[in-house]
């Protein structure tokens, strides 16, 4: 009997790539992520990746004082995600993986353009596909882009890789009695105090019954264990398929 195909979309924040510097790209972190992704591919898991751009520029902050208009600032942010995607491509190739970067905005000297059917073929061939430039539109976050791509490629789940091991009922850095929530409904995830992702991303996941898994990306082996079914290491929004 053929086992059920496993395909996931992993979303990393741009800030995570910055390491202790707080900005730019720390190649040690890239290397760590690459080895985590390699363990997924070695276990026949098909992997799509979306990376934010906050380590380089954030659209909302760049537009804060009104000098740069929000639309332009968001396009600048989209370009930042392509910088991160190209860096991640290098790290994954360095780790021995086959990788393709597909951008939502045409940048043909740098990478492929996003073509849904081509992305699927890459994944089927065991290549990691990194989706750059967000949704290609301003006023959307990379969480929304990641959710959109996860749904398009038919991923079993979107994994939001963070610095914490899940979603808490209140800020665990401020409250010692904060409790980790193992499972949440989409409605709970929309709660302002919890805010797993922005409303657009959660609504999209809800409408398409895409489970959102929040986990700590900095613990070696976590991603694989979670995908293989260990729910203790993460919080799950919606029902795992
Ligand atoms: P198959 O058709 O499955 O063999 O996929 P492939 O991606 O290996 O083949 P292709 O010949 O389409 O691409 C070869 C290389 O060129 C890959 O590294 C692609 O990422 C890259 N490539 C393809 N299209 C573009 C593009 O429009 N711009 C850039 N910069 N690179 C591209």
Short mmCIF file of C-alpha atoms and ligand atoms in Angstrom, two decimals:
data_model
loop_
_atom_site.label_atom_id
_atom_site.label_comp_id
_atom_site.label_asym_id
_atom_site.label_seq_id
_atom_site.Cartn_x
_atom_site.Cartn_y
_atom_site.Cartn_z
CA UNK A 1 0.00 0.00 0.00
CA UNK A 2 1.26 3.46 -0.83
CA UNK A 3 1.62 5.73 2.20
CA UNK A 4 -0.20 9.05 2.17
CA UNK A 5 1.84 11.80 0.58
CA UNK A 6 3.14 14.32 3.04
CA UNK A 7 3.58 17.86 1.83
CA UNK A 8 4.11 20.82 4.11
CA UNK A 9 4.63 24.53 3.84
CA UNK A 10 7.04 25.94 6.40
CA UNK A 11 6.91 29.65 7.14
CA UNK A 12 9.98 31.27 8.71
CA UNK A 13 10.08 34.87 9.82
CA UNK A 14 12.77 37.06 8.31
CA UNK A 15 13.86 38.12 11.82
CA UNK A 16 14.72 34.52 12.63
CA UNK A 17 17.44 34.59 9.96
CA UNK A 18 19.07 37.61 11.56
CA UNK A 19 20.26 35.72 14.63
CA UNK A 20 21.80 37.81 17.38
CA UNK A 21 22.69 40.64 14.99
CA UNK A 22 19.05 41.68 14.79
CA UNK A 23 19.45 42.44 11.08
CA UNK A 24 20.81 40.85 7.93
CA UNK A 25 21.38 37.13 7.50
CA UNK A 26 23.29 34.85 9.86
CA UNK A 27 24.68 31.96 7.81
CA UNK A 28 24.87 29.74 10.91
CA UNK A 29 21.10 29.99 11.25
CA UNK A 30 20.67 29.33 7.54
CA UNK A 31 22.81 26.21 7.98
CA UNK A 32 20.73 25.04 10.94
CA UNK A 33 17.46 25.50 9.05
CA UNK A 34 18.93 23.74 6.02
CA UNK A 35 19.81 20.67 8.08
CA UNK A 36 16.29 20.62 9.56
CA UNK A 37 14.77 20.82 6.07
CA UNK A 38 17.11 18.12 4.80
CA UNK A 39 15.83 15.71 7.44
CA UNK A 40 12.30 16.30 6.14
CA UNK A 41 13.29 15.65 2.53
CA UNK A 42 15.20 12.52 3.58
CA UNK A 43 11.94 11.32 5.11
CA UNK A 44 10.10 11.80 1.81
CA UNK A 45 8.28 14.90 2.95
CA UNK A 46 7.69 17.45 0.20
CA UNK A 47 8.60 20.93 1.41
CA UNK A 48 7.55 24.40 0.34
CA UNK A 49 9.02 27.38 2.19
CA UNK A 50 8.01 30.99 2.65
CA UNK A 51 10.33 33.40 4.46
CA UNK A 52 9.43 36.87 5.65
CA UNK A 53 11.60 39.92 5.05
CA UNK A 54 11.63 41.67 8.43
CA UNK A 55 15.38 41.21 8.90
CA UNK A 56 15.89 43.60 5.97
CA UNK A 57 12.85 45.86 5.84
CA UNK A 58 9.27 45.85 7.11
CA UNK A 59 6.72 47.55 4.90
CA UNK A 60 4.60 48.88 7.75
CA UNK A 61 7.57 50.39 9.65
CA UNK A 62 9.20 51.86 6.54
CA UNK A 63 5.97 53.68 5.76
CA UNK A 64 5.47 54.89 9.34
CA UNK A 65 6.39 58.58 8.96
CA UNK A 66 4.68 59.02 5.59
CA UNK A 67 7.83 59.70 3.53
CA UNK A 68 7.61 56.30 1.84
CA UNK A 69 4.10 55.36 0.79
CA UNK A 70 2.78 52.07 2.13
CA UNK A 71 2.42 50.53 -1.33
CA UNK A 72 6.08 51.19 -2.18
CA UNK A 73 7.19 50.10 1.28
CA UNK A 74 5.35 46.81 0.84
CA UNK A 75 7.00 46.22 -2.55
CA UNK A 76 10.37 46.89 -0.86
CA UNK A 77 9.41 44.26 1.72
CA UNK A 78 8.56 41.80 -1.05
CA UNK A 79 12.01 42.30 -2.57
CA UNK A 80 13.50 41.64 0.88
CA UNK A 81 11.78 38.24 0.94
CA UNK A 82 13.45 37.39 -2.37
CA UNK A 83 16.86 38.22 -0.88
CA UNK A 84 16.10 35.80 1.95
CA UNK A 85 14.79 33.18 -0.48
CA UNK A 86 18.00 33.30 -2.54
CA UNK A 87 20.10 33.03 0.64
CA UNK A 88 18.06 30.04 1.79
CA UNK A 89 18.38 28.43 -1.63
CA UNK A 90 22.16 28.64 -1.32
CA UNK A 91 22.09 27.12 2.18
CA UNK A 92 19.79 24.28 1.13
CA UNK A 93 21.96 23.52 -1.91
CA UNK A 94 25.01 23.62 0.33
CA UNK A 95 23.27 20.94 2.40
CA UNK A 96 22.88 18.82 -0.75
CA UNK A 97 19.23 19.50 -1.59
CA UNK A 98 17.63 20.39 -4.91
CA UNK A 99 15.92 23.75 -4.63
CA UNK A 100 13.95 26.15 -6.79
CA UNK A 101 12.98 29.71 -5.92
CA UNK A 102 9.76 30.99 -7.44
CA UNK A 103 8.87 34.66 -7.13
CA UNK A 104 5.38 36.15 -7.21
CA UNK A 105 6.94 39.16 -8.97
CA UNK A 106 8.87 38.50 -12.15
CA UNK A 107 12.61 38.72 -11.47
CA UNK A 108 13.73 36.45 -14.23
CA UNK A 109 17.48 37.01 -13.94
CA UNK A 110 17.31 35.94 -10.31
CA UNK A 111 14.77 33.14 -10.05
CA UNK A 112 11.78 31.44 -11.63
CA UNK A 113 8.40 33.10 -11.61
CA UNK A 114 5.64 31.47 -9.58
CA UNK A 115 3.83 28.98 -11.76
CA UNK A 116 1.56 26.72 -9.77
CA UNK A 117 1.87 23.65 -12.02
CA UNK A 118 5.63 23.96 -12.17
CA UNK A 119 5.86 24.28 -8.40
CA UNK A 120 3.92 21.03 -8.06
CA UNK A 121 6.26 19.22 -10.46
CA UNK A 122 9.29 20.45 -8.52
CA UNK A 123 7.78 19.19 -5.26
CA UNK A 124 6.92 15.82 -6.79
CA UNK A 125 10.55 15.50 -7.87
CA UNK A 126 11.70 16.04 -4.29
CA UNK A 127 12.86 19.60 -4.80
CA UNK A 128 12.31 22.17 -2.10
CA UNK A 129 10.41 25.16 -3.48
CA UNK A 130 10.90 28.56 -1.86
CA UNK A 131 8.14 31.02 -2.66
CA UNK A 132 9.43 34.60 -2.71
CA UNK A 133 7.88 38.08 -3.01
CA UNK A 134 4.87 37.33 -0.83
CA UNK A 135 1.60 37.28 -2.73
CA UNK A 136 3.02 39.85 -5.17
CA UNK A 137 0.57 42.42 -3.81
CA UNK A 138 0.92 45.16 -1.20
CA UNK A 139 -1.20 45.10 1.97
CA UNK A 140 -0.73 41.36 2.45
CA UNK A 141 1.62 39.74 4.93
CA UNK A 142 3.99 36.88 4.27
CA UNK A 143 1.82 34.81 6.66
CA UNK A 144 -1.01 35.30 4.20
CA UNK A 145 1.30 34.47 1.27
CA UNK A 146 2.41 31.30 3.07
CA UNK A 147 -1.19 30.27 3.76
CA UNK A 148 -2.16 30.94 0.15
CA UNK A 149 0.73 28.89 -1.23
CA UNK A 150 0.07 26.10 1.28
CA UNK A 151 -3.51 25.84 0.03
CA UNK A 152 -2.49 26.07 -3.62
CA UNK A 153 0.07 23.28 -3.38
CA UNK A 154 -2.29 21.12 -1.32
CA UNK A 155 -0.06 21.05 1.77
CA UNK A 156 -1.28 18.93 4.69
CA UNK A 157 -0.44 21.79 7.05
CA UNK A 158 1.29 25.14 7.32
CA UNK A 159 3.98 25.21 9.96
CA UNK A 160 4.68 28.58 11.48
CA UNK A 161 8.24 28.19 12.73
CA UNK A 162 8.81 30.60 15.62
CA UNK A 163 11.00 31.06 18.69
CA UNK A 164 8.33 29.62 21.03
CA UNK A 165 6.99 26.10 21.27
CA UNK A 166 3.39 27.01 20.61
CA UNK A 167 0.55 29.37 21.39
CA UNK A 168 -0.05 30.53 24.98
CA UNK A 169 -3.19 31.95 26.58
CA UNK A 170 -1.09 35.00 27.55
CA UNK A 171 2.45 36.22 27.00
CA UNK A 172 4.74 33.59 28.62
CA UNK A 173 7.52 36.19 28.93
CA UNK A 174 5.30 38.35 31.13
CA UNK A 175 3.13 35.83 32.99
CA UNK A 176 4.58 32.84 34.80
CA UNK A 177 1.15 31.11 34.83
CA UNK A 178 0.75 31.34 31.03
CA UNK A 179 -0.58 28.04 29.67
CA UNK A 180 0.33 26.48 26.33
CA UNK A 181 -2.70 25.69 24.23
CA UNK A 182 -2.24 22.34 22.46
CA UNK A 183 -5.19 22.82 20.14
CA UNK A 184 -7.21 25.86 19.16
CA UNK A 185 -10.12 26.59 16.89
CA UNK A 186 -9.70 29.13 14.09
CA UNK A 187 -12.01 31.45 16.04
CA UNK A 188 -9.69 31.26 19.07
CA UNK A 189 -6.68 31.90 16.84
CA UNK A 190 -8.34 35.12 15.65
CA UNK A 191 -8.52 36.43 19.22
CA UNK A 192 -6.50 39.65 19.54
CA UNK A 193 -4.68 38.36 22.63
CA UNK A 194 -3.49 35.26 20.80
CA UNK A 195 -3.01 36.37 17.21
CA UNK A 196 -1.35 33.31 15.75
CA UNK A 197 -1.24 35.06 12.37
CA UNK A 198 -3.03 38.05 10.88
CA UNK A 199 -6.78 37.81 10.32
CA UNK A 200 -6.52 37.43 6.54
CA UNK A 201 -4.21 34.43 6.86
CA UNK A 202 -6.34 32.74 9.53
CA UNK A 203 -9.56 33.34 7.58
CA UNK A 204 -7.98 31.81 4.48
CA UNK A 205 -6.80 28.78 6.47
CA UNK A 206 -10.25 28.41 8.07
CA UNK A 207 -12.13 28.59 4.76
CA UNK A 208 -9.88 25.89 3.33
CA UNK A 209 -9.54 23.77 6.51
CA UNK A 210 -5.78 24.13 6.48
CA UNK A 211 -4.30 23.25 9.87
CA UNK A 212 -1.84 25.82 11.25
CA UNK A 213 0.94 24.37 13.38
CA UNK A 214 2.97 26.73 15.57
CA UNK A 215 6.29 25.39 16.86
CA UNK A 216 9.81 26.27 17.94
CA UNK A 217 12.15 26.15 14.96
CA UNK A 218 15.29 26.38 17.07
CA UNK A 219 15.05 22.91 18.61
CA UNK A 220 16.79 20.36 16.40
CA UNK A 221 14.52 17.58 15.18
CA UNK A 222 11.28 19.38 16.11
CA UNK A 223 9.97 19.90 12.58
CA UNK A 224 10.27 16.24 11.65
CA UNK A 225 8.74 14.98 14.92
CA UNK A 226 5.80 17.38 14.58
CA UNK A 227 5.11 16.42 10.97
CA UNK A 228 5.27 12.77 12.00
CA UNK A 229 2.49 13.44 14.51
CA UNK A 230 4.00 14.61 17.81
CA UNK A 231 1.45 17.18 18.93
CA UNK A 232 3.13 17.81 22.28
CA UNK A 233 5.82 19.97 20.68
CA UNK A 234 3.48 22.48 19.08
CA UNK A 235 0.06 24.11 19.05
CA UNK A 236 -2.38 23.15 16.32
CA UNK A 237 -5.08 25.45 14.98
CA UNK A 238 -7.86 23.49 13.27
CA UNK A 239 -7.83 19.74 12.84
CA UNK A 240 -4.78 17.85 11.64
CA UNK A 241 -5.62 15.70 8.62
P1 LIG B 1 12.65 20.24 -14.99
O1 LIG B 1 11.88 20.84 -16.10
O2 LIG B 1 11.82 19.41 -14.09
O3 LIG B 1 13.92 19.60 -15.37
O4 LIG B 1 12.99 21.47 -14.03
P2 LIG B 1 14.27 22.38 -13.96
O5 LIG B 1 13.88 23.51 -13.05
O6 LIG B 1 15.49 21.65 -13.59
O7 LIG B 1 14.46 22.83 -15.43
P3 LIG B 1 14.65 24.19 -16.12
O8 LIG B 1 15.47 23.87 -17.32
O9 LIG B 1 13.33 24.83 -16.28
O10 LIG B 1 15.50 25.06 -15.11
C1 LIG B 1 16.88 24.90 -14.94
C2 LIG B 1 17.37 25.93 -13.97
O11 LIG B 1 17.07 27.23 -14.41
C3 LIG B 1 16.76 25.80 -12.58
O12 LIG B 1 17.74 26.08 -11.61
C4 LIG B 1 15.70 26.87 -12.56
O13 LIG B 1 15.44 27.37 -11.25
C5 LIG B 1 16.33 27.93 -13.43
N1 LIG B 1 15.30 28.72 -14.09
C6 LIG B 1 14.23 28.30 -14.78
N2 LIG B 1 13.48 29.35 -15.20
C7 LIG B 1 14.08 30.45 -14.76
C8 LIG B 1 13.81 31.86 -14.87
O14 LIG B 1 12.84 32.31 -15.46
N3 LIG B 1 14.71 32.70 -14.30
C9 LIG B 1 15.79 32.24 -13.63
N4 LIG B 1 16.61 33.13 -13.07
N5 LIG B 1 16.09 30.94 -13.50
C10 LIG B 1 15.23 30.06 -14.06
#
